[in-house]
XYZ file of N, CA, C and O in Angstrom:
756
model
N 35.862 -25.696 -99.375
C 34.665 -25.246 -98.680
C 33.905 -24.262 -99.570
O 34.496 -23.374 -100.162
N 32.604 -24.419 -99.615
C 31.750 -23.497 -100.363
C 31.624 -22.218 -99.544
O 31.074 -22.233 -98.441
N 32.127 -21.070 -100.033
C 32.095 -19.846 -99.231
C 30.680 -19.373 -98.902
O 30.483 -18.648 -97.930
N 29.693 -19.789 -99.672
C 28.316 -19.364 -99.384
C 27.634 -20.298 -98.397
O 26.575 -19.990 -97.882
N 28.241 -21.457 -98.145
C 27.653 -22.422 -97.226
C 28.773 -23.109 -96.449
O 29.063 -24.281 -96.669
N 29.451 -22.366 -95.546
C 30.599 -22.939 -94.840
C 30.190 -24.072 -93.907
O 29.068 -24.104 -93.391
N 31.114 -24.990 -93.698
C 30.884 -26.107 -92.781
C 30.960 -25.614 -91.348
O 31.706 -24.688 -91.045
N 30.204 -26.246 -90.445
C 30.321 -25.853 -89.038
C 31.702 -26.233 -88.492
O 32.366 -27.119 -89.030
N 32.103 -25.567 -87.431
C 33.390 -25.862 -86.798
C 33.287 -27.231 -86.124
O 32.383 -27.465 -85.328
N 34.200 -28.135 -86.454
C 34.158 -29.458 -85.816
C 34.613 -29.367 -84.364
O 35.279 -28.407 -83.971
N 34.267 -30.373 -83.562
C 34.759 -30.369 -82.178
C 36.285 -30.459 -82.160
O 36.892 -30.988 -83.093
N 36.895 -29.963 -81.109
C 38.357 -30.021 -81.037
C 38.838 -31.469 -80.902
O 38.236 -32.248 -80.155
N 39.905 -31.841 -81.603
C 40.447 -33.202 -81.480
C 41.347 -33.312 -80.248
O 42.573 -33.469 -80.344
N 40.717 -33.225 -79.087
C 41.476 -33.217 -77.831
C 42.066 -34.584 -77.503
O 41.500 -35.624 -77.855
N 43.178 -34.559 -76.791
C 43.799 -35.791 -76.298
C 42.912 -36.366 -75.187
O 42.154 -35.625 -74.537
N 42.994 -37.683 -74.936
C 42.136 -38.313 -73.924
C 42.176 -37.643 -72.551
O 41.160 -37.582 -71.864
N 43.307 -37.097 -72.158
C 43.414 -36.465 -70.835
C 42.515 -35.236 -70.708
O 42.199 -34.814 -69.590
N 42.073 -34.660 -71.841
C 41.288 -33.424 -71.807
C 39.848 -33.603 -72.273
O 39.010 -32.758 -71.993
N 39.549 -34.695 -72.947
C 38.245 -34.832 -73.598
C 37.094 -34.942 -72.596
O 36.039 -34.340 -72.793
N 37.260 -35.678 -71.509
C 36.151 -35.856 -70.553
C 35.777 -34.540 -69.886
O 34.600 -34.220 -69.745
N 36.772 -33.765 -69.484
C 36.487 -32.472 -68.848
C 35.814 -31.540 -69.855
O 34.883 -30.808 -69.500
N 36.247 -31.574 -71.124
C 35.634 -30.737 -72.158
C 34.180 -31.149 -72.375
O 33.296 -30.300 -72.440
N 33.923 -32.456 -72.479
C 32.554 -32.936 -72.675
C 31.658 -32.556 -71.495
O 30.513 -32.141 -71.681
N 32.173 -32.663 -70.286
C 31.395 -32.288 -69.097
C 31.081 -30.793 -69.109
O 29.961 -30.383 -68.777
N 32.058 -29.974 -69.485
C 31.827 -28.522 -69.552
C 30.803 -28.180 -70.632
O 29.947 -27.310 -70.437
N 30.870 -28.861 -71.768
C 29.891 -28.629 -72.839
C 28.491 -29.000 -72.367
O 27.530 -28.266 -72.611
N 28.362 -30.137 -71.678
C 27.054 -30.578 -71.181
C 26.525 -29.608 -70.127
O 25.350 -29.233 -70.148
N 27.376 -29.169 -69.215
C 26.956 -28.205 -68.187
C 26.484 -26.911 -68.836
O 25.492 -26.314 -68.406
N 27.177 -26.478 -69.881
C 26.786 -25.261 -70.588
C 25.425 -25.427 -71.253
O 24.572 -24.537 -71.180
N 25.200 -26.565 -71.908
C 23.893 -26.822 -72.555
C 22.765 -26.830 -71.524
O 21.698 -26.268 -71.746
N 23.001 -27.476 -70.377
C 21.983 -27.556 -69.327
C 21.689 -26.179 -68.740
O 20.526 -25.832 -68.512
N 22.711 -25.397 -68.484
C 22.512 -24.057 -67.928
C 21.748 -23.178 -68.913
O 20.853 -22.426 -68.518
N 22.091 -23.276 -70.187
C 21.401 -22.491 -71.208
C 19.938 -22.904 -71.296
O 19.051 -22.048 -71.409
N 19.668 -24.202 -71.210
C 18.284 -24.696 -71.258
C 17.461 -24.170 -70.085
O 16.253 -23.949 -70.213
N 18.111 -23.927 -68.950
C 17.427 -23.379 -67.772
C 17.319 -21.858 -67.821
O 16.784 -21.240 -66.912
N 17.883 -21.250 -68.873
C 17.860 -19.793 -68.978
C 18.910 -19.113 -68.126
O 18.812 -17.924 -67.830
N 19.924 -19.858 -67.713
C 21.007 -19.314 -66.892
C 22.355 -19.674 -67.513
O 23.096 -20.485 -66.976
N 22.680 -19.072 -68.673
C 23.925 -19.452 -69.344
C 25.149 -19.255 -68.465
O 25.178 -18.381 -67.600
N 26.134 -20.105 -68.695
C 27.396 -20.047 -67.956
C 28.073 -18.710 -68.246
O 28.073 -18.239 -69.388
N 28.673 -18.101 -67.227
C 29.334 -16.797 -67.371
C 30.673 -16.904 -68.065
O 31.711 -16.918 -67.423
N 30.657 -16.995 -69.396
C 31.896 -17.038 -70.157
C 32.458 -15.628 -70.275
O 31.849 -14.665 -69.815
N 33.601 -15.483 -70.922
C 34.307 -14.198 -70.958
C 33.416 -13.010 -71.296
O 33.433 -12.009 -70.599
N 32.658 -13.077 -72.399
C 31.916 -11.890 -72.814
C 30.820 -11.510 -71.834
O 30.439 -10.366 -71.757
N 30.321 -12.457 -71.055
C 29.343 -12.114 -70.019
C 30.011 -11.235 -68.961
O 29.382 -10.389 -68.346
N 31.301 -11.428 -68.778
C 32.071 -10.663 -67.800
C 32.822 -9.496 -68.442
O 33.798 -9.011 -67.892
N 32.348 -9.064 -69.610
C 32.944 -7.932 -70.335
C 34.387 -8.180 -70.757
O 35.175 -7.244 -70.879
N 34.750 -9.414 -70.972
C 36.066 -9.743 -71.487
C 35.922 -10.132 -72.949
O 34.940 -10.755 -73.339
N 36.913 -9.812 -73.777
C 36.802 -10.114 -75.209
C 36.922 -11.605 -75.498
O 37.411 -12.376 -74.674
N 36.501 -11.985 -76.699
C 36.607 -13.376 -77.130
C 38.052 -13.810 -77.278
O 38.386 -14.955 -77.036
N 38.908 -12.911 -77.720
C 40.291 -13.285 -78.004
C 40.362 -14.111 -79.271
O 39.414 -14.195 -80.041
N 41.503 -14.723 -79.485
C 41.730 -15.515 -80.705
C 41.540 -16.989 -80.425
O 41.964 -17.456 -79.379
N 40.917 -17.723 -81.327
C 40.392 -17.321 -82.624
C 38.930 -16.886 -82.584
O 38.367 -16.551 -83.613
N 38.317 -16.868 -81.395
C 36.893 -16.560 -81.292
C 36.483 -15.238 -81.908
O 35.407 -15.134 -82.498
N 37.333 -14.215 -81.802
C 36.940 -12.913 -82.365
C 36.737 -12.993 -83.866
O 36.014 -12.204 -84.437
N 37.381 -13.956 -84.516
C 37.267 -14.072 -85.970
C 35.960 -14.741 -86.382
O 35.583 -14.700 -87.538
N 35.268 -15.349 -85.437
C 34.020 -16.034 -85.763
C 32.851 -15.066 -85.889
O 31.839 -15.393 -86.473
N 32.956 -13.887 -85.326
C 31.829 -12.961 -85.386
C 30.843 -13.306 -84.302
O 31.205 -13.911 -83.342
N 29.622 -12.968 -84.378
C 28.755 -12.586 -85.493
C 28.754 -11.087 -85.785
O 28.048 -10.648 -86.681
N 29.520 -10.312 -85.048
C 29.527 -8.871 -85.265
C 30.429 -8.518 -86.446
O 31.423 -9.187 -86.692
N 30.133 -7.428 -87.132
C 30.981 -6.998 -88.245
C 32.365 -6.560 -87.751
O 32.551 -6.234 -86.576
N 33.312 -6.561 -88.675
C 34.635 -6.025 -88.376
C 35.178 -5.367 -89.627
O 34.669 -5.556 -90.727
N 36.208 -4.556 -89.421
C 36.868 -3.937 -90.556
C 38.331 -4.332 -90.545
O 38.913 -4.604 -89.491
N 38.895 -4.373 -91.745
C 40.294 -4.729 -91.910
C 40.997 -3.533 -92.527
O 40.583 -3.040 -93.579
N 42.026 -3.059 -91.854
C 42.805 -1.913 -92.326
C 44.228 -2.361 -92.599
O 44.851 -3.006 -91.749
N 44.751 -2.020 -93.770
C 46.145 -2.330 -94.057
C 46.924 -1.034 -94.143
O 46.583 -0.132 -94.908
N 47.970 -0.944 -93.332
C 48.891 0.180 -93.352
C 50.291 -0.393 -93.538
O 50.473 -1.617 -93.539
N 51.264 0.453 -93.656
C 52.629 -0.023 -93.868
C 53.061 -0.907 -92.693
O 53.062 -0.480 -91.539
N 53.383 -2.143 -92.987
C 53.904 -3.042 -91.976
C 52.886 -3.685 -91.064
O 53.266 -4.408 -90.147
N 51.587 -3.449 -91.279
C 50.601 -3.991 -90.346
C 49.219 -4.099 -90.978
O 48.817 -3.255 -91.769
N 48.510 -5.136 -90.587
C 47.082 -5.253 -90.875
C 46.383 -5.220 -89.532
O 46.782 -5.929 -88.591
N 45.364 -4.390 -89.416
C 44.620 -4.245 -88.176
C 43.190 -4.705 -88.408
O 42.548 -4.272 -89.361
N 42.716 -5.581 -87.543
C 41.335 -6.063 -87.618
C 40.622 -5.513 -86.392
O 41.050 -5.743 -85.257
N 39.551 -4.767 -86.629
C 38.768 -4.176 -85.544
C 37.369 -4.765 -85.611
O 36.661 -4.595 -86.598
N 36.987 -5.466 -84.569
C 35.645 -6.048 -84.520
C 34.737 -5.137 -83.719
O 35.141 -4.570 -82.698
N 33.511 -4.991 -84.192
C 32.540 -4.137 -83.496
C 32.318 -4.614 -82.061
O 32.311 -3.823 -81.129
N 32.178 -5.906 -81.875
C 31.944 -6.469 -80.550
C 33.131 -6.188 -79.638
O 34.264 -6.579 -79.935
N 32.879 -5.496 -78.551
C 33.895 -5.154 -77.557
C 35.017 -4.280 -78.129
O 36.047 -4.127 -77.499
N 34.825 -3.751 -79.334
C 35.847 -2.977 -80.020
C 37.188 -3.726 -79.957
O 38.226 -3.184 -79.632
N 37.140 -5.022 -80.254
C 38.340 -5.856 -80.235
C 39.280 -5.425 -81.357
O 38.842 -5.212 -82.477
N 40.550 -5.309 -81.044
C 41.547 -4.898 -82.024
C 42.648 -5.947 -82.066
O 43.244 -6.283 -81.044
N 42.892 -6.419 -83.260
C 43.959 -7.403 -83.485
C 44.943 -6.831 -84.488
O 44.540 -6.306 -85.527
N 46.221 -6.940 -84.181
C 47.263 -6.426 -85.068
C 48.081 -7.580 -85.628
O 48.573 -8.421 -84.864
N 48.231 -7.591 -86.956
C 49.057 -8.583 -87.627
C 50.250 -7.831 -88.204
O 50.098 -6.989 -89.091
N 51.427 -8.083 -87.656
C 52.640 -7.420 -88.112
C 53.124 -8.108 -89.381
O 53.224 -9.341 -89.422
N 53.395 -7.334 -90.411
C 53.760 -7.905 -91.698
C 55.264 -8.019 -91.892
O 56.030 -7.149 -91.460
N 55.642 -9.096 -92.561
C 57.025 -9.322 -93.002
C 58.046 -9.229 -91.873
O 59.106 -8.633 -92.018
N 57.685 -9.824 -90.748
C 58.611 -9.903 -89.609
C 58.696 -11.361 -89.179
O 57.724 -12.105 -89.316
N 59.803 -11.768 -88.610
C 59.879 -13.145 -88.107
C 59.026 -13.291 -86.840
O 58.844 -12.329 -86.089
N 58.510 -14.490 -86.641
C 57.763 -14.763 -85.408
C 58.759 -14.835 -84.259
O 59.864 -15.373 -84.409
N 58.387 -14.281 -83.131
C 59.249 -14.329 -81.944
C 59.244 -15.733 -81.350
O 58.270 -16.474 -81.513
N 60.273 -16.098 -80.612
C 60.213 -17.348 -79.852
C 59.096 -17.245 -78.808
O 58.884 -16.176 -78.215
N 58.395 -18.331 -78.583
C 57.242 -18.325 -77.675
C 57.591 -17.781 -76.293
O 56.789 -17.057 -75.689
N 58.783 -18.091 -75.801
C 59.148 -17.647 -74.448
C 59.356 -16.139 -74.355
O 59.422 -15.585 -73.268
N 59.432 -15.461 -75.491
C 59.590 -14.003 -75.492
C 58.262 -13.255 -75.647
O 58.249 -12.028 -75.675
N 57.168 -13.984 -75.737
C 55.855 -13.363 -75.968
C 55.031 -13.417 -74.690
O 54.804 -14.497 -74.137
N 54.605 -12.244 -74.205
C 53.687 -12.213 -73.068
C 52.305 -12.595 -73.563
O 51.794 -11.993 -74.520
N 51.655 -13.590 -72.949
C 50.333 -14.011 -73.418
C 49.303 -12.883 -73.325
O 49.275 -12.126 -72.355
N 48.489 -12.769 -74.365
C 47.420 -11.776 -74.437
C 46.170 -12.438 -75.016
O 46.195 -13.603 -75.412
N 45.081 -11.679 -75.078
C 43.841 -12.211 -75.640
C 43.979 -12.531 -77.128
O 43.391 -13.482 -77.618
N 44.748 -11.738 -77.852
C 44.849 -11.900 -79.308
C 46.173 -12.496 -79.745
O 46.346 -12.824 -80.913
N 47.121 -12.622 -78.836
C 48.398 -13.207 -79.145
C 49.290 -12.294 -79.970
O 48.985 -11.129 -80.206
N 50.391 -12.839 -80.391
C 51.364 -12.129 -81.222
C 51.248 -12.701 -82.629
O 51.571 -13.868 -82.862
N 50.752 -11.891 -83.553
C 50.507 -12.333 -84.927
C 51.488 -11.691 -85.895
O 51.673 -10.480 -85.865
N 52.075 -12.525 -86.738
C 52.901 -12.032 -87.840
C 52.345 -12.634 -89.126
O 51.818 -13.746 -89.134
N 52.456 -11.872 -90.210
C 51.915 -12.352 -91.472
C 52.764 -11.936 -92.648
O 53.640 -11.072 -92.541
N 52.466 -12.557 -93.774
C 53.121 -12.213 -95.025
C 52.173 -12.551 -96.162
O 51.353 -13.466 -96.064
N 52.300 -11.785 -97.218
C 51.507 -12.038 -98.421
C 52.232 -13.041 -99.285
O 53.433 -12.947 -99.509
N 51.497 -14.015 -99.758
C 52.006 -14.985 -100.731
C 51.012 -14.957 -101.883
O 49.946 -15.591 -101.813
N 51.334 -14.153 -102.899
C 50.356 -13.917 -103.959
C 49.181 -13.162 -103.364
O 49.356 -12.176 -102.653
N 47.981 -13.640 -103.599
C 46.783 -13.007 -103.052
C 46.328 -13.599 -101.742
O 45.200 -13.363 -101.301
N 47.186 -14.368 -101.073
C 46.823 -15.028 -99.817
C 47.652 -14.426 -98.683
O 48.876 -14.306 -98.789
N 46.982 -14.060 -97.596
C 47.668 -13.576 -96.398
C 47.854 -14.758 -95.457
O 46.874 -15.379 -95.017
N 49.105 -15.093 -95.163
C 49.436 -16.179 -94.236
C 49.787 -15.556 -92.887
O 50.637 -14.667 -92.815
N 49.124 -16.013 -91.829
C 49.313 -15.433 -90.501
C 49.646 -16.535 -89.499
O 49.042 -17.614 -89.514
N 50.600 -16.251 -88.626
C 51.033 -17.168 -87.574
C 50.856 -16.442 -86.248
O 51.396 -15.349 -86.057
N 50.094 -17.052 -85.325
C 49.809 -16.419 -84.030
C 50.209 -17.348 -82.897
O 49.849 -18.526 -82.883
N 50.933 -16.791 -81.936
C 51.304 -17.512 -80.711
C 50.982 -16.594 -79.528
O 50.657 -15.430 -79.700
N 51.099 -17.139 -78.324
C 50.978 -16.311 -77.124
C 49.558 -15.945 -76.744
O 49.303 -14.812 -76.353
N 48.633 -16.888 -76.818
C 47.254 -16.645 -76.393
C 47.131 -17.017 -74.915
O 47.586 -18.100 -74.498
N 46.527 -16.147 -74.115
C 46.310 -16.443 -72.696
C 45.562 -17.772 -72.556
O 44.609 -18.028 -73.289
N 45.962 -18.563 -71.584
C 45.307 -19.857 -71.401
C 43.852 -19.723 -70.966
O 43.064 -20.636 -71.170
N 43.452 -18.579 -70.402
C 42.051 -18.385 -70.024
C 41.159 -18.151 -71.248
O 39.947 -18.243 -71.159
N 41.764 -17.835 -72.401
C 40.994 -17.652 -73.630
C 40.680 -19.041 -74.176
O 41.587 -19.799 -74.506
N 39.411 -19.362 -74.234
C 38.992 -20.692 -74.676
C 38.068 -20.560 -75.869
O 37.051 -19.880 -75.796
N 38.425 -21.209 -76.955
C 37.527 -21.256 -78.107
C 36.745 -22.563 -78.026
O 37.336 -23.631 -77.881
N 35.443 -22.473 -78.070
C 34.548 -23.615 -77.898
C 34.867 -24.373 -76.609
O 34.741 -25.582 -76.535
N 35.295 -23.637 -75.611
C 35.584 -24.195 -74.292
C 36.756 -25.177 -74.298
O 36.934 -25.930 -73.357
N 37.540 -25.195 -75.368
C 38.660 -26.134 -75.457
C 39.885 -25.586 -74.736
O 40.276 -24.444 -74.957
N 40.504 -26.415 -73.893
C 41.728 -25.971 -73.226
C 42.879 -25.910 -74.231
O 42.844 -26.552 -75.283
N 43.888 -25.130 -73.900
C 45.102 -25.101 -74.711
C 46.286 -24.786 -73.814
O 46.130 -24.340 -72.680
N 47.450 -25.034 -74.339
C 48.675 -24.783 -73.584
C 49.392 -23.564 -74.153
O 48.970 -22.995 -75.165
N 50.492 -23.224 -73.541
C 51.308 -22.110 -74.041
C 51.965 -22.459 -75.372
O 52.507 -21.587 -76.039
N 51.899 -23.718 -75.778
C 52.471 -24.150 -77.051
C 51.496 -24.034 -78.220
O 51.839 -24.377 -79.355
N 50.279 -23.564 -77.956
C 49.304 -23.446 -79.037
C 49.785 -22.456 -80.094
O 50.335 -21.410 -79.784
N 49.538 -22.808 -81.347
C 49.886 -21.957 -82.492
C 48.667 -21.955 -83.412
O 48.094 -22.998 -83.680
N 48.294 -20.757 -83.872
C 47.171 -20.613 -84.794
C 47.727 -20.138 -86.129
O 48.403 -19.107 -86.196
N 47.453 -20.890 -87.172
C 47.886 -20.516 -88.518
C 46.629 -20.211 -89.338
O 45.660 -20.960 -89.291
N 46.678 -19.088 -90.068
C 45.527 -18.675 -90.876
C 45.946 -18.420 -92.310
O 47.070 -18.001 -92.571
N 45.000 -18.644 -93.208
C 45.147 -18.320 -94.629
C 43.933 -17.484 -95.009
O 42.820 -18.003 -95.093
N 44.131 -16.184 -95.201
C 43.049 -15.300 -95.632
C 43.098 -15.217 -97.153
O 44.153 -14.928 -97.721
N 41.945 -15.425 -97.798
C 41.893 -15.365 -99.254
C 40.514 -14.912 -99.701
O 39.508 -15.168 -99.029
N 40.486 -14.232 -100.838
C 39.207 -13.859 -101.438
C 38.710 -15.047 -102.257
O 39.381 -15.488 -103.191
N 37.545 -15.574 -101.879
C 36.943 -16.676 -102.631
C 36.137 -16.115 -103.797
O 35.994 -16.750 -104.829
N 35.604 -14.922 -103.593
C 34.853 -14.177 -104.600
C 35.175 -12.714 -104.338
O 35.700 -12.379 -103.273
N 34.846 -11.807 -105.245
C 35.205 -10.396 -105.011
C 34.730 -9.826 -103.673
O 35.401 -8.982 -103.092
N 33.610 -10.288 -103.152
C 33.080 -9.751 -101.892
C 32.989 -10.797 -100.791
O 32.244 -10.624 -99.822
N 33.734 -11.896 -100.938
C 33.706 -12.972 -99.944
C 35.136 -13.310 -99.532
O 35.950 -13.718 -100.360
N 35.436 -13.118 -98.245
C 36.746 -13.411 -97.684
C 36.639 -14.687 -96.859
O 35.693 -14.859 -96.087
N 37.606 -15.583 -97.019
C 37.637 -16.830 -96.253
C 38.892 -16.821 -95.383
O 39.978 -16.471 -95.835
N 38.717 -17.220 -94.123
C 39.815 -17.364 -93.177
C 39.906 -18.847 -92.831
O 39.085 -19.363 -92.070
N 40.878 -19.551 -93.433
C 41.113 -20.961 -93.127
C 42.039 -21.007 -91.922
O 43.135 -20.446 -91.953
N 41.599 -21.664 -90.856
C 42.318 -21.663 -89.583
C 42.760 -23.076 -89.225
O 41.976 -24.022 -89.334
N 43.995 -23.193 -88.776
C 44.514 -24.443 -88.237
C 45.122 -24.137 -86.873
O 45.986 -23.274 -86.755
N 44.628 -24.840 -85.860
C 45.163 -24.693 -84.504
C 45.986 -25.936 -84.197
O 45.501 -27.064 -84.352
N 47.217 -25.713 -83.767
C 48.100 -26.803 -83.372
C 48.452 -26.618 -81.900
O 48.730 -25.503 -81.465
N 48.418 -27.700 -81.151
C 48.843 -27.670 -79.750
C 49.267 -29.089 -79.379
O 48.416 -29.945 -79.145
N 50.561 -29.348 -79.356
C 51.023 -30.713 -79.078
C 50.670 -31.203 -77.674
O 50.692 -32.404 -77.429
N 50.323 -30.296 -76.778
C 49.985 -30.695 -75.413
C 48.536 -31.170 -75.319
O 48.254 -32.204 -74.703
N 47.599 -30.452 -75.928
C 46.174 -30.763 -75.738
C 45.480 -31.416 -76.928
O 44.448 -32.048 -76.753
N 46.020 -31.270 -78.136
C 45.337 -31.779 -79.327
C 46.012 -33.027 -79.897
O 47.232 -33.093 -79.978
N 45.187 -33.982 -80.323
C 45.673 -35.193 -80.981
C 46.258 -34.882 -82.352
O 47.200 -35.529 -82.797
N 45.651 -33.913 -83.032
C 46.050 -33.527 -84.383
C 45.632 -32.077 -84.581
O 44.887 -31.517 -83.772
N 46.081 -31.440 -85.648
C 45.645 -30.054 -85.892
C 44.122 -29.961 -86.021
O 43.465 -30.858 -86.552
N 43.589 -28.861 -85.517
C 42.144 -28.595 -85.543
C 41.931 -27.555 -86.635
O 42.422 -26.429 -86.522
N 41.247 -27.917 -87.691
C 41.080 -27.010 -88.824
C 39.612 -26.695 -89.079
O 38.744 -27.558 -88.936
N 39.378 -25.447 -89.464
C 38.038 -24.975 -89.802
C 38.180 -23.660 -90.537
O 39.277 -23.103 -90.635
N 37.081 -23.156 -91.071
C 37.101 -21.903 -91.835
C 35.969 -20.989 -91.396
O 34.897 -21.462 -91.015
N 36.229 -19.704 -91.467
C 35.201 -18.686 -91.290
C 35.082 -17.936 -92.609
O 36.089 -17.696 -93.282
N 33.871 -17.557 -92.963
C 33.623 -16.856 -94.220
C 32.939 -15.536 -93.920
O 32.034 -15.476 -93.081
N 33.368 -14.488 -94.602
C 32.842 -13.143 -94.368
C 32.380 -12.525 -95.689
O 33.000 -12.726 -96.720
N 31.315 -11.763 -95.611
C 30.790 -11.049 -96.773
C 31.059 -9.567 -96.595
O 30.799 -8.992 -95.534
N 31.567 -8.928 -97.629
C 31.851 -7.492 -97.581
C 30.543 -6.712 -97.442
O 29.556 -7.011 -98.107
N 30.563 -5.712 -96.580
C 29.410 -4.830 -96.374
C 29.894 -3.407 -96.614
O 30.219 -2.683 -95.667
N 29.977 -2.963 -97.868
C 30.635 -1.698 -98.202
C 30.002 -0.451 -97.592
O 30.696 0.539 -97.379
N 28.742 -0.467 -97.267
C 28.085 0.728 -96.738
C 27.930 0.702 -95.222
O 27.271 1.564 -94.648
N 28.533 -0.273 -94.551
C 28.382 -0.404 -93.105
C 29.500 0.352 -92.390
O 30.656 0.315 -92.802
N 29.146 1.018 -91.300
C 30.119 1.680 -90.437
C 30.027 1.032 -89.061
O 28.920 0.882 -88.521
N 31.165 0.656 -88.500
C 31.154 0.020 -87.185
C 30.506 0.927 -86.146
O 30.722 2.140 -86.139
N 29.720 0.316 -85.271
C 29.068 1.047 -84.184
C 29.921 0.951 -82.925
O 30.730 0.033 -82.775
N 29.731 1.862 -82.023
C 30.427 1.791 -80.740
C 29.820 0.664 -79.914
O 28.606 0.522 -79.833
N 30.660 -0.124 -79.312
C 30.204 -1.242 -78.481
C 30.988 -1.178 -77.176
O 32.187 -1.459 -77.145
N 30.321 -0.774 -76.136
C 30.944 -0.662 -74.816
C 30.252 -1.648 -73.889
O 29.032 -1.641 -73.755
N 31.030 -2.482 -73.241
C 30.461 -3.503 -72.357
C 30.449 -2.956 -70.931
O 31.323 -3.241 -70.136
N 29.438 -2.144 -70.619
C 29.386 -1.591 -69.273
C 28.238 -2.145 -68.451
O 28.322 -2.241 -67.240
N 27.166 -2.540 -69.114
C 26.016 -3.030 -68.362
C 26.163 -4.482 -67.928
O 25.613 -4.887 -66.909
N 26.908 -5.282 -68.684
C 27.027 -6.701 -68.353
C 27.682 -6.939 -67.004
O 27.482 -8.001 -66.416
N 28.472 -5.995 -66.524
C 29.154 -6.187 -65.240
C 28.170 -6.458 -64.113
O 28.504 -7.070 -63.111
N 26.922 -5.979 -64.270
C 25.934 -6.138 -63.201
C 25.270 -7.490 -63.214
O 24.540 -7.827 -62.302
N 25.510 -8.279 -64.250
C 24.800 -9.563 -64.359
C 25.750 -10.700 -64.161
O 26.212 -11.379 -64.870
């Protein structure tokens, strides 16, 4: 992928049992938006995007590395994601589902490999359903000195025909400071 011109995220390769409902939801969303009444998705209700949506932006985020952990803080909703380093992934049945899941990572040369499980089923990326068996694998790498690429593969043997892969690309903004983002007014709408 060209980091300066990333490809759009392809539609999810859903199994036949899920594709019609997904297509209907996508069409309903397009129609509501065209009428100026967008569907009340999570962020309209002051809920965070969760994973992997928080990684898509469009708001800036910062990445902090400390001993044993990488922390990603996104300006939008002040979302915080923690990637625990050099630890084994827990069995899925031991992970309480959350918006960001349970992420573990390790460095392999200059590439950060991350494995995430335990995403709440209400968290939907591109409105795609998923099961408790969903696993998100990421490869973070510098494509250029100021360009970070996050190659993402989502696997879910229950809802997906095959792994769903796409990439997000980020440009370093060295002089930017995250702003406070509090979702208090949206509750009224």
